[in-house]
mmCIF file of C-alpha atoms in Angstrom:
data_model
loop_
_atom_site.group_PDB
_atom_site.id
_atom_site.type_symbol
_atom_site.label_atom_id
_atom_site.label_comp_id
_atom_site.label_asym_id
_atom_site.label_seq_id
_atom_site.Cartn_x
_atom_site.Cartn_y
_atom_site.Cartn_z
ATOM 1 C CA MET A 1 0.000 0.000 0.000
ATOM 2 C CA ARG A 2 0.945 3.638 -0.340
ATOM 3 C CA ILE A 3 0.962 5.229 3.126
ATOM 4 C CA VAL A 4 1.476 8.866 4.103
ATOM 5 C CA VAL A 5 2.973 8.856 7.601
ATOM 6 C CA ALA A 6 2.642 12.032 9.654
ATOM 7 C CA LEU A 7 5.057 12.032 12.595
ATOM 8 C CA GLY A 8 3.969 14.261 15.449
ATOM 9 C CA GLY A 9 6.445 16.782 16.806
ATOM 10 C CA ASN A 10 5.927 15.273 20.258
ATOM 11 C CA ALA A 11 6.731 11.811 18.885
ATOM 12 C CA LEU A 12 10.086 13.185 17.741
ATOM 13 C CA LEU A 13 10.786 15.129 20.926
ATOM 14 C CA LYS A 14 9.001 13.715 23.940
ATOM 15 C CA ARG A 15 7.127 15.962 26.343
ATOM 16 C CA GLY A 16 9.348 17.168 29.159
ATOM 17 C CA GLU A 17 12.599 16.194 27.433
ATOM 18 C CA PRO A 18 15.350 18.794 27.068
ATOM 19 C CA MET A 19 15.353 20.380 23.600
ATOM 20 C CA THR A 20 18.858 19.252 22.713
ATOM 21 C CA ALA A 21 20.365 17.904 19.505
ATOM 22 C CA GLU A 22 21.197 14.661 21.297
ATOM 23 C CA ALA A 23 17.599 14.097 22.445
ATOM 24 C CA GLN A 24 16.283 14.936 18.986
ATOM 25 C CA HIS A 25 18.722 12.562 17.287
ATOM 26 C CA THR A 26 17.893 9.717 19.670
ATOM 27 C CA ASN A 27 14.153 10.061 19.107
ATOM 28 C CA VAL A 28 14.521 10.305 15.327
ATOM 29 C CA ARG A 29 16.583 7.093 15.368
ATOM 30 C CA ILE A 30 13.737 5.347 17.234
ATOM 31 C CA ALA A 31 11.195 6.776 14.781
ATOM 32 C CA ALA A 32 13.268 5.653 11.790
ATOM 33 C CA ALA A 33 13.281 2.066 13.083
ATOM 34 C CA ALA A 34 9.461 2.066 13.246
ATOM 35 C CA LEU A 35 9.211 3.625 9.783
ATOM 36 C CA ALA A 36 11.682 1.125 8.310
ATOM 37 C CA ASP A 37 9.564 -1.727 9.683
ATOM 38 C CA LEU A 38 6.538 -0.255 7.908
ATOM 39 C CA ALA A 39 8.510 0.388 4.695
ATOM 40 C CA ARG A 40 9.413 -3.299 4.346
ATOM 41 C CA ASP A 41 5.814 -4.054 3.321
ATOM 42 C CA HIS A 42 4.555 -0.695 2.041
ATOM 43 C CA GLN A 43 5.541 2.448 0.153
ATOM 44 C CA ILE A 44 5.775 5.316 2.637
ATOM 45 C CA ILE A 45 5.862 9.100 2.288
ATOM 46 C CA VAL A 46 6.916 10.865 5.484
ATOM 47 C CA ALA A 47 5.653 14.178 6.827
ATOM 48 C CA HIS A 48 6.409 15.472 10.326
ATOM 49 C CA GLY A 49 5.470 18.047 12.909
ATOM 50 C CA ASN A 50 7.717 20.798 14.223
ATOM 51 C CA GLY A 51 5.829 22.382 17.126
ATOM 52 C CA PRO A 52 8.497 21.950 19.825
ATOM 53 C CA GLN A 53 11.334 22.694 17.410
ATOM 54 C CA VAL A 54 9.930 25.828 15.756
ATOM 55 C CA GLY A 55 8.993 27.146 19.208
ATOM 56 C CA LEU A 56 12.578 26.669 20.387
ATOM 57 C CA MET A 57 13.934 28.521 17.348
ATOM 58 C CA ALA A 58 11.442 31.332 17.934
ATOM 59 C CA LEU A 59 12.700 31.650 21.513
ATOM 60 C CA ARG A 60 16.305 31.814 20.331
ATOM 61 C CA SER A 61 15.404 34.386 17.710
ATOM 62 C CA ALA A 62 13.551 36.539 20.245
ATOM 63 C CA ALA A 63 16.495 36.344 22.657
ATOM 64 C CA TYR A 64 18.962 37.409 19.959
ATOM 65 C CA ALA A 65 16.894 40.231 18.435
ATOM 66 C CA PRO A 66 13.797 40.912 20.575
ATOM 67 C CA ASP A 67 12.761 43.880 18.422
ATOM 68 C CA ASN A 68 13.280 42.089 15.102
ATOM 69 C CA PRO A 69 12.697 38.316 15.463
ATOM 70 C CA TRP A 70 12.839 35.965 12.505
ATOM 71 C CA PRO A 71 9.362 35.250 11.041
ATOM 72 C CA LEU A 72 7.734 31.865 11.538
ATOM 73 C CA ASP A 73 7.774 30.912 7.849
ATOM 74 C CA ILE A 74 11.588 31.087 7.787
ATOM 75 C CA LEU A 75 11.879 29.315 11.135
ATOM 76 C CA GLY A 76 9.526 26.647 9.777
ATOM 77 C CA ALA A 77 11.762 26.170 6.751
ATOM 78 C CA GLU A 78 14.773 25.776 9.057
ATOM 79 C CA THR A 79 13.053 23.086 11.111
ATOM 80 C CA GLU A 80 11.876 21.314 7.947
ATOM 81 C CA GLY A 81 15.471 21.040 6.768
ATOM 82 C CA MET A 82 16.844 20.085 10.184
ATOM 83 C CA ILE A 83 14.279 17.399 11.025
ATOM 84 C CA GLY A 84 14.135 16.143 7.446
ATOM 85 C CA TYR A 85 17.906 15.665 7.408
ATOM 86 C CA LEU A 86 17.810 13.663 10.645
ATOM 87 C CA ILE A 87 14.912 11.473 9.455
ATOM 88 C CA GLU A 88 16.524 10.868 6.067
ATOM 89 C CA GLN A 89 19.871 9.905 7.555
ATOM 90 C CA GLU A 90 18.466 7.523 10.161
ATOM 91 C CA LEU A 91 15.927 6.074 7.739
ATOM 92 C CA MET A 92 18.680 5.340 5.202
ATOM 93 C CA ASN A 93 20.656 3.644 7.975
ATOM 94 C CA ALA A 94 17.667 1.454 8.839
ATOM 95 C CA LEU A 95 16.421 0.607 5.317
ATOM 96 C CA PRO A 96 17.992 -1.977 2.987
ATOM 97 C CA LYS A 97 20.994 -0.919 0.927
ATOM 98 C CA GLY A 98 19.990 0.643 -2.375
ATOM 99 C CA THR A 99 16.892 2.411 -1.038
ATOM 100 C CA ASP A 100 16.509 5.951 -2.347
ATOM 101 C CA CYS A 101 15.344 8.740 -0.028
ATOM 102 C CA ALA A 102 14.913 12.490 -0.557
ATOM 103 C CA THR A 103 13.967 15.410 1.693
ATOM 104 C CA LEU A 104 12.105 18.326 0.087
ATOM 105 C CA LEU A 105 11.315 21.764 1.470
ATOM 106 C CA THR A 106 7.620 22.229 0.774
ATOM 107 C CA ARG A 107 5.742 25.491 0.389
ATOM 108 C CA VAL A 108 2.032 25.314 1.168
ATOM 109 C CA GLU A 109 -0.400 28.004 0.122
ATOM 110 C CA VAL A 110 -2.862 29.368 2.678
ATOM 111 C CA ASP A 111 -5.667 31.917 2.389
ATOM 112 C CA PRO A 112 -4.623 35.372 3.663
ATOM 113 C CA GLN A 113 -8.245 35.888 4.777
ATOM 114 C CA ASP A 114 -8.299 32.697 6.848
ATOM 115 C CA PRO A 115 -9.925 33.563 10.222
ATOM 116 C CA ALA A 116 -7.171 31.561 11.950
ATOM 117 C CA PHE A 117 -4.909 34.609 11.665
ATOM 118 C CA ASP A 118 -7.136 36.322 14.241
ATOM 119 C CA GLN A 119 -7.573 33.203 16.422
ATOM 120 C CA PRO A 120 -4.229 31.536 17.241
ATOM 121 C CA THR A 121 -4.674 27.902 18.298
ATOM 122 C CA LYS A 122 -1.498 25.990 17.330
ATOM 123 C CA PRO A 123 0.750 25.223 20.351
ATOM 124 C CA ILE A 124 4.492 25.537 19.722
ATOM 125 C CA GLY A 125 7.590 25.520 21.890
ATOM 126 C CA PRO A 126 8.095 24.270 25.447
ATOM 127 C CA VAL A 127 5.538 23.847 28.205
ATOM 128 C CA TYR A 128 5.726 26.634 30.804
ATOM 129 C CA THR A 129 4.548 26.779 34.385
ATOM 130 C CA ALA A 130 1.962 29.450 35.142
ATOM 131 C CA GLU A 131 4.639 31.752 36.549
ATOM 132 C CA GLU A 132 6.995 31.221 33.595
ATOM 133 C CA ALA A 133 4.151 31.790 31.142
ATOM 134 C CA LYS A 134 3.278 35.075 32.826
ATOM 135 C CA LEU A 135 6.812 36.358 32.316
ATOM 136 C CA VAL A 136 7.058 35.130 28.712
ATOM 137 C CA ARG A 137 3.675 36.588 27.813
ATOM 138 C CA ALA A 138 4.657 39.963 29.215
ATOM 139 C CA GLU A 139 8.063 39.958 27.509
ATOM 140 C CA HIS A 140 7.012 38.823 24.015
ATOM 141 C CA ARG A 141 3.254 39.529 23.968
ATOM 142 C CA TRP A 142 2.592 35.936 22.920
ATOM 143 C CA SER A 143 -0.799 34.259 23.149
ATOM 144 C CA MET A 144 -0.744 31.287 25.544
ATOM 145 C CA VAL A 145 -3.032 28.328 26.171
ATOM 146 C CA GLU A 146 -3.197 25.723 28.933
ATOM 147 C CA GLU A 147 -2.256 22.413 27.279
ATOM 148 C CA THR A 148 -1.913 20.307 30.409
ATOM 149 C CA LYS A 149 -3.005 21.006 33.970
ATOM 150 C CA GLY A 150 -0.788 23.863 35.139
ATOM 151 C CA GLY A 151 1.223 23.779 31.885
ATOM 152 C CA LEU A 152 0.943 26.474 29.207
ATOM 153 C CA ARG A 153 2.346 26.826 25.679
ATOM 154 C CA ARG A 154 2.549 29.606 23.152
ATOM 155 C CA VAL A 155 -0.117 29.450 20.430
ATOM 156 C CA VAL A 156 0.176 30.885 16.910
ATOM 157 C CA PRO A 157 -2.155 31.134 13.892
ATOM 158 C CA SER A 158 -2.755 27.849 12.061
ATOM 159 C CA PRO A 159 -4.494 28.560 8.727
ATOM 160 C CA LEU A 160 -5.863 25.728 6.605
ATOM 161 C CA PRO A 161 -3.650 24.456 3.777
ATOM 162 C CA VAL A 162 -5.104 25.324 0.368
ATOM 163 C CA ALA A 163 -2.540 23.793 -2.009
ATOM 164 C CA ILE A 164 0.835 22.029 -1.861
ATOM 165 C CA LEU A 165 2.913 24.024 -4.335
ATOM 166 C CA GLY A 166 5.556 21.361 -4.875
ATOM 167 C CA ILE A 167 3.199 18.427 -5.397
ATOM 168 C CA LYS A 168 4.422 17.684 -8.948
ATOM 169 C CA PRO A 169 8.077 16.940 -8.021
ATOM 170 C CA ILE A 170 6.870 15.046 -4.942
ATOM 171 C CA ARG A 171 4.642 12.882 -7.131
ATOM 172 C CA LEU A 172 7.445 12.278 -9.665
ATOM 173 C CA LEU A 173 9.782 11.056 -6.924
ATOM 174 C CA VAL A 174 7.122 8.868 -5.323
ATOM 175 C CA GLU A 175 6.251 7.274 -8.670
ATOM 176 C CA ALA A 176 9.990 6.609 -9.193
ATOM 177 C CA GLY A 177 10.072 4.615 -5.947
ATOM 178 C CA VAL A 178 11.854 7.220 -3.839
ATOM 179 C CA CYS A 179 10.982 7.458 -0.133
ATOM 180 C CA VAL A 180 10.086 11.153 0.130
ATOM 181 C CA ILE A 181 10.186 13.263 3.293
ATOM 182 C CA CYS A 182 8.165 16.418 2.704
ATOM 183 C CA ALA A 183 5.589 18.879 4.057
ATOM 184 C CA GLY A 184 7.515 19.102 7.328
ATOM 185 C CA GLY A 185 5.765 21.153 9.976
ATOM 186 C CA GLY A 186 2.734 21.319 7.694
ATOM 187 C CA GLY A 187 4.840 23.062 5.062
ATOM 188 C CA ILE A 188 6.160 26.594 4.776
ATOM 189 C CA PRO A 189 3.103 28.907 4.874
ATOM 190 C CA VAL A 190 2.838 31.292 1.915
ATOM 191 C CA VAL A 191 0.073 33.499 0.499
ATOM 192 C CA ARG A 192 -0.537 34.591 -3.080
ATOM 193 C CA GLY A 193 -0.585 38.326 -3.720
ATOM 194 C CA ALA A 194 -2.739 40.167 -6.252
ATOM 195 C CA ASP A 195 0.156 39.942 -8.724
ATOM 196 C CA GLY A 196 0.365 36.163 -8.288
ATOM 197 C CA LYS A 197 3.644 36.273 -6.385
ATOM 198 C CA MET A 198 4.076 34.249 -3.190
ATOM 199 C CA GLU A 199 5.087 35.637 0.186
ATOM 200 C CA GLY A 200 5.698 33.923 3.520
ATOM 201 C CA VAL A 201 3.355 34.583 6.447
ATOM 202 C CA GLU A 202 3.580 34.436 10.230
ATOM 203 C CA ALA A 203 1.900 31.106 10.931
ATOM 204 C CA VAL A 204 2.403 27.370 11.427
ATOM 205 C CA ILE A 205 0.205 25.051 9.353
ATOM 206 C CA ASP A 206 -1.122 21.961 11.070
ATOM 207 C CA LYS A 207 0.880 19.031 9.707
ATOM 208 C CA ASP A 208 -2.043 16.601 9.917
ATOM 209 C CA ARG A 209 -4.252 18.790 7.712
ATOM 210 C CA THR A 210 -1.424 19.152 5.182
ATOM 211 C CA SER A 211 -0.704 15.422 5.378
ATOM 212 C CA ALA A 212 -4.337 14.674 4.497
ATOM 213 C CA LEU A 213 -4.042 17.014 1.512
ATOM 214 C CA LEU A 214 -0.795 15.275 0.531
ATOM 215 C CA ALA A 215 -2.330 11.811 0.897
ATOM 216 C CA LYS A 216 -5.267 12.752 -1.313
ATOM 217 C CA ALA A 217 -3.005 14.279 -3.979
ATOM 218 C CA LEU A 218 -0.815 11.151 -4.048
ATOM 219 C CA GLU A 219 -3.843 8.811 -4.007
ATOM 220 C CA ALA A 220 -2.526 7.079 -0.894
ATOM 221 C CA ASP A 221 -4.357 4.118 0.605
ATOM 222 C CA VAL A 222 -3.690 5.042 4.235
ATOM 223 C CA LEU A 223 -3.034 8.224 6.218
ATOM 224 C CA LEU A 224 -1.168 7.331 9.404
ATOM 225 C CA MET A 225 -0.842 9.986 12.127
ATOM 226 C CA LEU A 226 1.668 8.947 14.782
ATOM 227 C CA THR A 227 1.990 10.724 18.110
ATOM 228 C CA ASP A 228 2.762 9.936 21.755
ATOM 229 C CA VAL A 229 -0.704 8.727 22.786
ATOM 230 C CA GLU A 230 -1.982 5.218 22.057
ATOM 231 C CA ALA A 231 -5.300 6.180 20.460
ATOM 232 C CA VAL A 232 -8.099 8.715 20.277
ATOM 233 C CA PHE A 233 -10.074 8.760 23.524
ATOM 234 C CA ARG A 234 -13.674 9.504 24.331
ATOM 235 C CA ASP A 235 -14.110 11.870 27.282
ATOM 236 C CA TRP A 236 -10.344 12.536 27.510
ATOM 237 C CA GLY A 237 -9.424 13.287 31.133
ATOM 238 C CA GLY A 238 -12.980 12.618 32.291
ATOM 239 C CA PRO A 239 -14.588 9.812 34.284
ATOM 240 C CA ASP A 240 -15.702 7.940 31.148
ATOM 241 C CA GLN A 241 -12.364 8.103 29.325
ATOM 242 C CA ALA A 242 -12.024 5.211 26.861
ATOM 243 C CA ALA A 243 -9.854 4.463 23.850
ATOM 244 C CA ILE A 244 -11.583 4.327 20.462
ATOM 245 C CA GLY A 245 -10.760 1.417 18.133
ATOM 246 C CA THR A 246 -12.546 1.465 14.772
ATOM 247 C CA ILE A 247 -14.926 4.362 14.133
ATOM 248 C CA THR A 248 -16.598 6.100 11.200
ATOM 249 C CA PRO A 249 -16.359 9.808 10.322
ATOM 250 C CA ASP A 250 -20.061 10.258 11.083
ATOM 251 C CA GLU A 251 -19.569 8.800 14.560
ATOM 252 C CA LEU A 252 -16.606 11.096 15.155
ATOM 253 C CA ASP A 253 -18.694 14.112 14.140
ATOM 254 C CA ALA A 254 -20.821 13.505 17.227
ATOM 255 C CA LEU A 255 -17.809 13.833 19.552
ATOM 256 C CA SER A 256 -15.712 16.868 20.509
ATOM 257 C CA PHE A 257 -11.917 17.188 20.607
ATOM 258 C CA ALA A 258 -9.391 19.879 21.559
ATOM 259 C CA ALA A 259 -8.773 22.342 18.703
ATOM 260 C CA GLY A 260 -5.022 22.562 19.279
ATOM 261 C CA SER A 261 -4.190 18.863 19.645
ATOM 262 C CA MET A 262 -6.451 15.958 18.667
ATOM 263 C CA GLY A 263 -9.043 18.047 16.815
ATOM 264 C CA PRO A 264 -6.976 18.576 13.633
ATOM 265 C CA LYS A 265 -6.098 14.859 13.505
ATOM 266 C CA ILE A 266 -9.771 13.931 13.636
ATOM 267 C CA THR A 267 -10.661 16.423 10.908
ATOM 268 C CA ALA A 268 -7.762 15.248 8.726
ATOM 269 C CA ALA A 269 -8.753 11.599 9.211
ATOM 270 C CA CYS A 270 -12.386 12.222 8.295
ATOM 271 C CA ASP A 271 -11.510 14.355 5.253
ATOM 272 C CA PHE A 272 -9.124 11.714 3.926
ATOM 273 C CA VAL A 273 -11.501 8.781 4.371
ATOM 274 C CA ARG A 274 -14.462 10.673 2.927
ATOM 275 C CA SER A 275 -12.386 11.583 -0.122
ATOM 276 C CA GLY A 276 -11.734 7.925 -0.946
ATOM 277 C CA GLY A 277 -8.924 6.814 1.365
ATOM 278 C CA THR A 278 -9.170 3.279 2.732
ATOM 279 C CA MET A 279 -8.247 4.120 6.319
ATOM 280 C CA ALA A 280 -6.822 6.846 8.531
ATOM 281 C CA GLY A 281 -5.001 5.664 11.653
ATOM 282 C CA ILE A 282 -4.047 7.538 14.807
ATOM 283 C CA GLY A 283 -1.798 6.173 17.542
ATOM 284 C CA ARG A 284 1.690 5.705 18.943
ATOM 285 C CA LEU A 285 4.834 5.673 16.857
ATOM 286 C CA GLN A 286 5.872 2.232 18.125
ATOM 287 C CA ASP A 287 2.490 0.822 17.062
ATOM 288 C CA ALA A 288 2.742 1.982 13.430
ATOM 289 C CA SER A 289 2.519 -1.455 11.791
ATOM 290 C CA ALA A 290 -0.108 -2.654 14.273
ATOM 291 C CA ILE A 291 -2.314 0.384 13.529
ATOM 292 C CA VAL A 292 -2.144 -0.310 9.789
ATOM 293 C CA GLU A 293 -3.126 -3.934 10.501
ATOM 294 C CA GLY A 294 -6.016 -2.854 12.734
ATOM 295 C CA ARG A 295 -4.505 -4.216 15.955
ATOM 296 C CA ALA A 296 -3.761 -0.927 17.743
ATOM 297 C CA GLY A 297 -4.628 2.739 17.814
ATOM 298 C CA THR A 298 -7.743 4.272 16.298
ATOM 299 C CA GLN A 299 -8.769 3.406 12.738
ATOM 300 C CA VAL A 300 -11.182 5.712 10.918
ATOM 301 C CA ARG A 301 -13.102 4.054 8.067
ATOM 302 C CA LEU A 302 -16.329 4.624 6.188
ATOM 303 C CA ALA A 303 -17.489 1.201 7.415
ATOM 304 C CA PRO A 304 -16.118 -1.247 10.013
ATOM 305 C CA VAL A 305 -13.997 -4.182 8.830
ATOM 306 C CA ALA A 306 -14.701 -7.648 10.243
ATOM 307 C CA LYS A 307 -11.408 -8.984 11.645
ATOM 308 C CA THR A 308 -10.866 -12.696 12.124
ATOM 309 C CA SER A 309 -7.125 -13.150 11.674
ATOM 310 C CA ARG A 310 -3.973 -11.082 11.297
ATOM 311 C CA SER A 311 -3.534 -12.057 7.631
ATOM 312 C CA GLU A 312 -7.137 -11.187 6.852
ATOM 313 C CA VAL A 313 -6.691 -7.823 8.567
ATOM 314 C CA ARG A 314 -3.783 -7.045 6.242
ATOM 315 C CA LEU A 315 -5.929 -7.918 3.213
ATOM 316 C CA ALA A 316 -8.897 -5.900 4.448
ATOM 317 C CA VAL A 317 -6.793 -2.826 5.172
ATOM 318 C CA GLY A 318 -5.324 -3.038 1.690
ATOM 319 C CA GLY A 319 -8.786 -3.054 0.147
ATOM 320 C CA LEU A 320 -8.271 -6.521 -1.362
ATOM 321 C CA THR A 321 -11.260 -8.241 0.229
#
């Protein structure tokens, strides 16, 4: 099968870990091993998040030049190159000799009138205590949101992706059998001016929404969104919390999810499946193959699949039964 794999930024840099090159490299090596296991049976295209990383670069930029920080589109491009390089190198180390792999910087067009520019929701950077957040907010005038109990993160605009500008070269490489790493961090956000010219904007595109757009454009069978939680949960943090296995888009429409975390994954999953994709999976990085086979995580499908054996699950997921 052709699978677009979207690696969450928190799967590449675990919550609470120091934002160091060593920690990043270690986590990418672990991710590459899981991806290589998946690539033995399927064709994969890899996208990735950059929330922790782009937030760290924004902090460094603000510390160096508080009155003239680097814009988020350029910082996003930097993280796309940095993370893409690490994934490519470790993936090539883990895959069989002779495998071709390429990392592409990817511009993604957004609508300059998108209401998201007035309603920042995308968390980036480290988690702050309430006291730390108060100081950071006062110093940089950043919008903040409580992501965990007592923990706050900076939030920035997250406009919807309209078009992947480099889809043609991505498609050419994929059709040639190259393992492509692209659309990192949701892509570099750009808007089209009245003269048709593109210009970067201060935003971070949600990588799951872009990954769904990528999967549809490449006619992928599966969209796989890997993070640091085992599945989608009903009543997250409440008394009736329960993991969701197989579910349909219509059933998901009846539930509610956080706008800055699981919400975009749910929307991306439903959009992809409704547009003709076989399955969208959400779950932990280490469960990648098991999610594709229907044995772990949350699988979003138009209709449930009857599962009687592991081999039959593989066939059903591939649309062969």
